[in-house]
mmCIF file of C-alpha atoms and ligand atoms in Angstrom:
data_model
loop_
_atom_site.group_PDB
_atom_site.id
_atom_site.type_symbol
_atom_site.label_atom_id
_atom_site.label_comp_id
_atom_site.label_asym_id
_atom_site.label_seq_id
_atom_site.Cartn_x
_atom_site.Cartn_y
_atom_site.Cartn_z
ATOM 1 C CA UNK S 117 68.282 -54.077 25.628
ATOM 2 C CA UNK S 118 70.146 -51.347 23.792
ATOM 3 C CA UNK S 119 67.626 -51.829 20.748
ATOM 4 C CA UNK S 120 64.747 -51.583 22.800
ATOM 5 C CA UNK S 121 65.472 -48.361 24.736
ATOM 6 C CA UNK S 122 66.090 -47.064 21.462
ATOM 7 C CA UNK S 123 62.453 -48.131 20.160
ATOM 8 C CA UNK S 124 61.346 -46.784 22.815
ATOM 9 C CA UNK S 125 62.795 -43.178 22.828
ATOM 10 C CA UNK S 126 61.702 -43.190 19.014
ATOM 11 C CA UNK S 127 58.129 -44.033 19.692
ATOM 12 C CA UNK S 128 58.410 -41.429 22.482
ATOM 13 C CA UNK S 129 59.926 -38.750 19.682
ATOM 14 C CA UNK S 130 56.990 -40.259 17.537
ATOM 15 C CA UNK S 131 54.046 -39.798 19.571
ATOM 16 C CA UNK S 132 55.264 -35.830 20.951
ATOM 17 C CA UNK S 133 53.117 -34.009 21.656
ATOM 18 C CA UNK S 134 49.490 -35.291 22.171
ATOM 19 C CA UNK S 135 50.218 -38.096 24.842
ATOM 20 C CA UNK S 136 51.391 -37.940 27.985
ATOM 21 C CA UNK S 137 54.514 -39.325 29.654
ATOM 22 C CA UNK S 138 55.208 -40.867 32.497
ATOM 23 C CA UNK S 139 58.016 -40.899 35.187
ATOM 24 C CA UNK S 140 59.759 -40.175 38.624
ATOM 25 C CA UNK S 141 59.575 -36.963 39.295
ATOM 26 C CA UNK S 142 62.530 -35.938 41.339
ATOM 27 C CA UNK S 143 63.849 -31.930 42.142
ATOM 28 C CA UNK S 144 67.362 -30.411 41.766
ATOM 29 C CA UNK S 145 68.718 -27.146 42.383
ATOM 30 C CA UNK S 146 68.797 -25.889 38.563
ATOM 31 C CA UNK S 147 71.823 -23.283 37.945
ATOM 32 C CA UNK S 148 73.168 -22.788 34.225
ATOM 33 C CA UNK S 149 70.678 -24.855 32.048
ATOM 34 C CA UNK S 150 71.758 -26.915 29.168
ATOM 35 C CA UNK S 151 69.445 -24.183 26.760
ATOM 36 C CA UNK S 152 71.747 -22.072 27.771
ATOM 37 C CA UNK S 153 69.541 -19.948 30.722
ATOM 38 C CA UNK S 154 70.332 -19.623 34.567
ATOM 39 C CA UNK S 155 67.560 -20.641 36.707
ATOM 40 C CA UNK S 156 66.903 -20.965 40.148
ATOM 41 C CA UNK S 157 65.081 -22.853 42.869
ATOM 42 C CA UNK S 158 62.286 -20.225 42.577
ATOM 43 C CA UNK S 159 61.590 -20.403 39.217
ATOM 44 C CA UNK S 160 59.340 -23.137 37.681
ATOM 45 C CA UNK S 161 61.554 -24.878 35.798
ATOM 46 C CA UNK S 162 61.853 -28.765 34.425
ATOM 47 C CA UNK S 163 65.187 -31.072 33.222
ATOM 48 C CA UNK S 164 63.801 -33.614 31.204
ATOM 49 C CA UNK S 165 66.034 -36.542 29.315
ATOM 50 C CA UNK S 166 68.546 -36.319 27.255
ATOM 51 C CA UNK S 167 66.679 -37.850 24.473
ATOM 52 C CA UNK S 168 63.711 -34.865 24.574
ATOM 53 C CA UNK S 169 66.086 -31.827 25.410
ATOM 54 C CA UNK S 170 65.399 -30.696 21.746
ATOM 55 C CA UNK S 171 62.130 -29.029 23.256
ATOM 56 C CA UNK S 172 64.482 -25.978 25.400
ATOM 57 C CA UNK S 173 61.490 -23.628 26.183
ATOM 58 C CA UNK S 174 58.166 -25.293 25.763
ATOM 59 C CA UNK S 175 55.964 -25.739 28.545
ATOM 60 C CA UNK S 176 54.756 -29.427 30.548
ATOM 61 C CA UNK S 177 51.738 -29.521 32.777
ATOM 62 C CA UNK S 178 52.702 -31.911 35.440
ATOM 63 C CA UNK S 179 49.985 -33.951 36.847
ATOM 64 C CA UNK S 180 50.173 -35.849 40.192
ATOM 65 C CA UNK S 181 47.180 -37.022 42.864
ATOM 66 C CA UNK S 182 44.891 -35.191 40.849
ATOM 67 C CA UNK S 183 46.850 -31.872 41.243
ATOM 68 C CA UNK S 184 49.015 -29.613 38.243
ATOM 69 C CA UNK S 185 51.576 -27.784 37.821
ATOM 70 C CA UNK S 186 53.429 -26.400 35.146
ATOM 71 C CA UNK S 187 56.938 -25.867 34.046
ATOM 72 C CA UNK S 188 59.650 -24.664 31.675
ATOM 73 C CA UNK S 189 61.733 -26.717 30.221
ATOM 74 C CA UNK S 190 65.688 -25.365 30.657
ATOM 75 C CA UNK S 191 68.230 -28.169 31.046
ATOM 76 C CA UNK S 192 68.321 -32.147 30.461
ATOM 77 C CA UNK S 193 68.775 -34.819 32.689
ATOM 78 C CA UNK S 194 71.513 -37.123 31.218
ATOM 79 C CA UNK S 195 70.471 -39.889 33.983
ATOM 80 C CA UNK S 196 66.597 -39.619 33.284
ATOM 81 C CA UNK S 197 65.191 -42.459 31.155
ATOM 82 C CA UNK S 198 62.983 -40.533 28.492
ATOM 83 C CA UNK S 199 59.413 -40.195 31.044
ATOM 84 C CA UNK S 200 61.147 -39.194 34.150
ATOM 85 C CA UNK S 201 61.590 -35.303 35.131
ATOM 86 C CA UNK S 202 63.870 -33.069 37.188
ATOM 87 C CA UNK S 203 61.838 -30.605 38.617
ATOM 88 C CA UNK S 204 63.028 -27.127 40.562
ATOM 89 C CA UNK S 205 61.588 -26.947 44.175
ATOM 90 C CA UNK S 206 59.034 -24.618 43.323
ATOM 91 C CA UNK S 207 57.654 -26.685 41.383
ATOM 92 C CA UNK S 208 57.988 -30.162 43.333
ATOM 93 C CA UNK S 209 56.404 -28.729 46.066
ATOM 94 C CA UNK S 210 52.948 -27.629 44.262
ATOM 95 C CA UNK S 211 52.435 -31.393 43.793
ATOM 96 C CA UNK S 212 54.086 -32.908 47.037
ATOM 97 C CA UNK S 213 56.512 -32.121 50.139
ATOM 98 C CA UNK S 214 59.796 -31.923 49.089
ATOM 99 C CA UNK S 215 60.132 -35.011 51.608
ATOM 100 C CA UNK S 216 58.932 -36.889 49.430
ATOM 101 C CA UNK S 217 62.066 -37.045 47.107
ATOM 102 C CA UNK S 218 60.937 -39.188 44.255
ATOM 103 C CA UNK S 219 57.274 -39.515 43.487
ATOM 104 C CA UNK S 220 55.416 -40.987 39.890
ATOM 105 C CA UNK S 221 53.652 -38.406 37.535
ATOM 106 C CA UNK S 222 52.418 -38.241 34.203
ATOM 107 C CA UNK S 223 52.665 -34.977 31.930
ATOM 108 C CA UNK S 224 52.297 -33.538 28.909
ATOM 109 C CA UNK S 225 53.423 -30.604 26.305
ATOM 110 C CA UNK S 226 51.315 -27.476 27.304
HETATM 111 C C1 LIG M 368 48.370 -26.689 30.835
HETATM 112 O O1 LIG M 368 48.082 -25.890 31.974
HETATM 113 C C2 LIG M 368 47.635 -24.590 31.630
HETATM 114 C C3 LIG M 368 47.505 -23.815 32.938
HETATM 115 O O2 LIG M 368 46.736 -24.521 33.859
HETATM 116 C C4 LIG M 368 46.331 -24.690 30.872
HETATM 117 O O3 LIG M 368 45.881 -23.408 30.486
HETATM 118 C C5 LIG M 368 46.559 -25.528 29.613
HETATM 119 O O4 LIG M 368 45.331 -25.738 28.943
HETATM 120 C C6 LIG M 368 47.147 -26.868 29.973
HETATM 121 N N1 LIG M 368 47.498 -27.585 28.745
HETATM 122 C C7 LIG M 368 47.101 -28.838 28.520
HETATM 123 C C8 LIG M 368 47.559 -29.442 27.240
HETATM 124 O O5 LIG M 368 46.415 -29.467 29.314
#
């Protein structure tokens, strides 16, 4: 199992940027970032996994029921499998109500 989640974030190292990624997309209240920046709920702002924090700064265009949004990335999400994003609110709800919680996008390096 260990081996394979390993292949897995390689091949998603590997294939950065052209293709897009897939995931839950879930929101948090973002604070002091993990690249080092303070952020708020206002600002449009992304925690991606561990395993892709190396890209502190670049821009994702978030795509979900044929809607977009973009967003920063400041901060990793040590529980996100490499795919799945933390989003700020702002963000979250240009795609869906905040209700929702947990919904499945795909996205991609701007
Ligand atoms: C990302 O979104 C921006 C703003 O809508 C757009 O200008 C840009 O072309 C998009 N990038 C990609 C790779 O789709």
């Amino acid at each position: 199992m260990y081996t394979v989640a390993k292949a897995v974030i390689a091949l998603g190292a590997f294939i950065a940027p052209s293709v897009a990624f897939s995931g839950d997309m879930t929101y948090y209240a973002p604070g002091l970032g993990a690249c080092g920046n303070v952020n708020t709920e206002s600002d449009a702002v992304v925690a991606v996994s561990s395993s892709q924090d190396g890209n502190c700064g670049r821009t994702i265009n978030i795509s979900y029921n044929g809607k977009t949004a973009s967003a920063t990335i400041v901060d990793e999400c040590p529980g996100c499998p490499v795919g799945s994003i933390d989003v700020s609110p702002v963000v979250f709800e240009q795609l869906e109500s905040l209700d929702a919680g947990r919904v499945q996008v795909t996205w991609e390096y701007a």
